[in-house]
Each structure stands twice: as C-alpha cells, then as structure tokens.
Amino acid sequence: MYCYARRQGAQSLAAIVDPMTLDLFRDEYGIMFRALGPVSRHMGFDQIAVGERLSVLETSLYALRPDFYDFLSEPLTVEERRTFGLRPTVASVT
C-alpha cells in the first residue's frame, strides 16, 4: 500500500482501524498515525479513522524502526527514492 501510494503521488495515508491496531502501529512498528476523529462503533466493533502525511510517517519510521522503513521502502527504485525525496535505506548507509 505504501509504495503504491507513493507511486500514485499521494501526500498522506488514511485508514479505519480498531483502537488496539492503532496502538500496535504506533508502539510496535513506529507508524505514527494520528486519530482523525473519535472512536465509533460499527457492526459491533470499535473503529477509528487514522491518517498522517507520508513525510511524517517516513520520518518517524526512519527514526524509530529503521528495519521496518527498509522493509516498506525496499521495492522503490533508486530513481523513485530520489524523485520522492526519500532517505536511503538504513542498510545501504551502513
């Protein structure tokens, strides 16, 4: 999803997740989505709209989970990285 969004010119990502998944994204993966509204209940499940600018997500991933940043951005070519203004993978720097 991330590479597709980048290649299509998206500036941000949004999703609907349950509150526990939002915590998992933030705490375990360093994906710093922010809540875009209150928790609501739909079909018996709590859910929340989340989103963030791609640049913010990339910066937090690079700082907090460089291994996961590498995993998500690995399919992008060197030229795409340059076009999108992305940092090199952590593995290519070391």
PDB file of C-alpha atoms in Angstrom:
ATOM      1  CA  MET A   1       0.000   0.000   0.000  1.00  0.00           C
ATOM      2  CA  TYR A   2       2.794   2.412   0.919  1.00  0.00           C
ATOM      3  CA  CYS A   3       4.733   2.043  -2.346  1.00  0.00           C
ATOM      4  CA  TYR A   4       1.515   2.230  -4.351  1.00  0.00           C
ATOM      5  CA  ALA A   5       0.542   5.451  -2.556  1.00  0.00           C
ATOM      6  CA  ARG A   6       3.981   6.964  -3.205  1.00  0.00           C
ATOM      7  CA  ARG A   7       3.930   5.988  -6.864  1.00  0.00           C
ATOM      8  CA  GLN A   8       0.450   7.481  -7.326  1.00  0.00           C
ATOM      9  CA  GLY A   9       1.520  10.844  -5.873  1.00  0.00           C
ATOM     10  CA  ALA A  10      -0.339  10.571  -2.561  1.00  0.00           C
ATOM     11  CA  GLN A  11       0.650  13.050   0.126  1.00  0.00           C
ATOM     12  CA  SER A  12      -0.925  11.158   3.026  1.00  0.00           C
ATOM     13  CA  LEU A  13      -2.390   7.830   4.073  1.00  0.00           C
ATOM     14  CA  ALA A  14      -5.652   7.179   5.890  1.00  0.00           C
ATOM     15  CA  ALA A  15      -7.300   4.045   7.225  1.00  0.00           C
ATOM     16  CA  ILE A  16     -10.031   2.828   9.529  1.00  0.00           C
ATOM     17  CA  VAL A  17      -8.701   0.582  12.279  1.00  0.00           C
ATOM     18  CA  ASP A  18      -9.666  -0.586  15.726  1.00  0.00           C
ATOM     19  CA  PRO A  19      -8.026   1.297  18.635  1.00  0.00           C
ATOM     20  CA  MET A  20      -5.782  -1.651  19.521  1.00  0.00           C
ATOM     21  CA  THR A  21      -4.392  -1.743  15.961  1.00  0.00           C
ATOM     22  CA  LEU A  22      -3.637   1.980  16.171  1.00  0.00           C
ATOM     23  CA  ASP A  23      -1.653   1.323  19.353  1.00  0.00           C
ATOM     24  CA  LEU A  24       0.136  -1.579  17.638  1.00  0.00           C
ATOM     25  CA  PHE A  25       1.057   0.587  14.634  1.00  0.00           C
ATOM     26  CA  ARG A  26       2.498   3.253  16.907  1.00  0.00           C
ATOM     27  CA  ASP A  27       4.144   1.190  19.649  1.00  0.00           C
ATOM     28  CA  GLU A  28       5.462  -1.816  17.736  1.00  0.00           C
ATOM     29  CA  TYR A  29       6.004  -0.561  14.193  1.00  0.00           C
ATOM     30  CA  GLY A  30       6.715   3.156  14.655  1.00  0.00           C
ATOM     31  CA  ILE A  31       3.913   4.084  12.240  1.00  0.00           C
ATOM     32  CA  MET A  32       2.773   7.297  13.860  1.00  0.00           C
ATOM     33  CA  PHE A  33      -0.765   7.586  12.523  1.00  0.00           C
ATOM     34  CA  ARG A  34      -2.915  10.086  14.377  1.00  0.00           C
ATOM     35  CA  ALA A  35      -6.581   9.770  15.180  1.00  0.00           C
ATOM     36  CA  LEU A  36      -8.748  11.789  12.792  1.00  0.00           C
ATOM     37  CA  GLY A  37     -11.873  11.527  14.914  1.00  0.00           C
ATOM     38  CA  PRO A  38     -13.426   9.772  17.870  1.00  0.00           C
ATOM     39  CA  VAL A  39     -13.798   6.037  18.274  1.00  0.00           C
ATOM     40  CA  SER A  40     -17.113   4.866  16.868  1.00  0.00           C
ATOM     41  CA  ARG A  41     -18.879   1.532  16.950  1.00  0.00           C
ATOM     42  CA  HIS A  42     -19.925  -0.123  13.680  1.00  0.00           C
ATOM     43  CA  MET A  43     -21.367  -3.617  13.338  1.00  0.00           C
ATOM     44  CA  GLY A  44     -20.310  -4.376  16.906  1.00  0.00           C
ATOM     45  CA  PHE A  45     -16.691  -3.266  16.519  1.00  0.00           C
ATOM     46  CA  ASP A  46     -14.898  -0.167  17.758  1.00  0.00           C
ATOM     47  CA  GLN A  47     -13.133   1.684  14.991  1.00  0.00           C
ATOM     48  CA  ILE A  48     -11.309   4.931  14.450  1.00  0.00           C
ATOM     49  CA  ALA A  49     -10.254   6.881  11.383  1.00  0.00           C
ATOM     50  CA  VAL A  50      -6.489   7.445  11.352  1.00  0.00           C
ATOM     51  CA  GLY A  51      -4.103   9.147   8.985  1.00  0.00           C
ATOM     52  CA  GLU A  52      -0.959  11.189   8.536  1.00  0.00           C
ATOM     53  CA  ARG A  53       1.195  12.857   5.911  1.00  0.00           C
ATOM     54  CA  LEU A  54       3.578  10.407   4.263  1.00  0.00           C
ATOM     55  CA  SER A  55       6.570  12.594   5.130  1.00  0.00           C
ATOM     56  CA  VAL A  56       5.701  12.386   8.843  1.00  0.00           C
ATOM     57  CA  LEU A  57       5.210   8.621   8.663  1.00  0.00           C
ATOM     58  CA  GLU A  58       8.526   8.164   6.836  1.00  0.00           C
ATOM     59  CA  THR A  59      10.453  10.349   9.283  1.00  0.00           C
ATOM     60  CA  SER A  60       9.103   8.518  12.315  1.00  0.00           C
ATOM     61  CA  LEU A  61       9.714   5.110  10.744  1.00  0.00           C
ATOM     62  CA  TYR A  62      13.297   6.015   9.848  1.00  0.00           C
ATOM     63  CA  ALA A  63      13.967   7.180  13.417  1.00  0.00           C
ATOM     64  CA  LEU A  64      12.034   4.566  15.391  1.00  0.00           C
ATOM     65  CA  ARG A  65      12.099   1.422  13.250  1.00  0.00           C
ATOM     66  CA  PRO A  66      14.777   1.691  10.560  1.00  0.00           C
ATOM     67  CA  ASP A  67      14.453  -2.015   9.809  1.00  0.00           C
ATOM     68  CA  PHE A  68      10.756  -1.619   9.051  1.00  0.00           C
ATOM     69  CA  TYR A  69      11.460   1.539   6.996  1.00  0.00           C
ATOM     70  CA  ASP A  70      13.827  -0.567   4.880  1.00  0.00           C
ATOM     71  CA  PHE A  71      11.216  -3.319   4.522  1.00  0.00           C
ATOM     72  CA  LEU A  72       8.457  -0.933   3.396  1.00  0.00           C
ATOM     73  CA  SER A  73      10.582   1.129   1.028  1.00  0.00           C
ATOM     74  CA  GLU A  74      12.705  -1.695  -0.417  1.00  0.00           C
ATOM     75  CA  PRO A  75      10.539  -2.113  -3.577  1.00  0.00           C
ATOM     76  CA  LEU A  76      11.201   1.518  -4.591  1.00  0.00           C
ATOM     77  CA  THR A  77      13.975   2.079  -7.120  1.00  0.00           C
ATOM     78  CA  VAL A  78      16.879   4.464  -6.557  1.00  0.00           C
ATOM     79  CA  GLU A  79      15.278   6.845  -9.059  1.00  0.00           C
ATOM     80  CA  GLU A  80      11.918   6.712  -7.245  1.00  0.00           C
ATOM     81  CA  ARG A  81      13.662   7.432  -3.928  1.00  0.00           C
ATOM     82  CA  ARG A  82      15.318  10.451  -5.482  1.00  0.00           C
ATOM     83  CA  THR A  83      12.047  11.631  -7.047  1.00  0.00           C
ATOM     84  CA  PHE A  84      10.137  11.259  -3.768  1.00  0.00           C
ATOM     85  CA  GLY A  85      12.935  12.816  -1.708  1.00  0.00           C
ATOM     86  CA  LEU A  86      13.337   9.713   0.456  1.00  0.00           C
ATOM     87  CA  ARG A  87      16.306   8.830   2.596  1.00  0.00           C
ATOM     88  CA  PRO A  88      18.354   5.831   1.536  1.00  0.00           C
ATOM     89  CA  THR A  89      17.610   2.545   3.246  1.00  0.00           C
ATOM     90  CA  VAL A  90      19.413   2.142   6.521  1.00  0.00           C
ATOM     91  CA  ALA A  91      21.102  -0.990   5.180  1.00  0.00           C
ATOM     92  CA  SER A  92      22.613   0.944   2.257  1.00  0.00           C
ATOM     93  CA  VAL A  93      24.117   3.564   4.606  1.00  0.00           C
ATOM     94  CA  THR A  94      25.934   1.102   6.864  1.00  0.00           C
TER      95      THR A  94
END
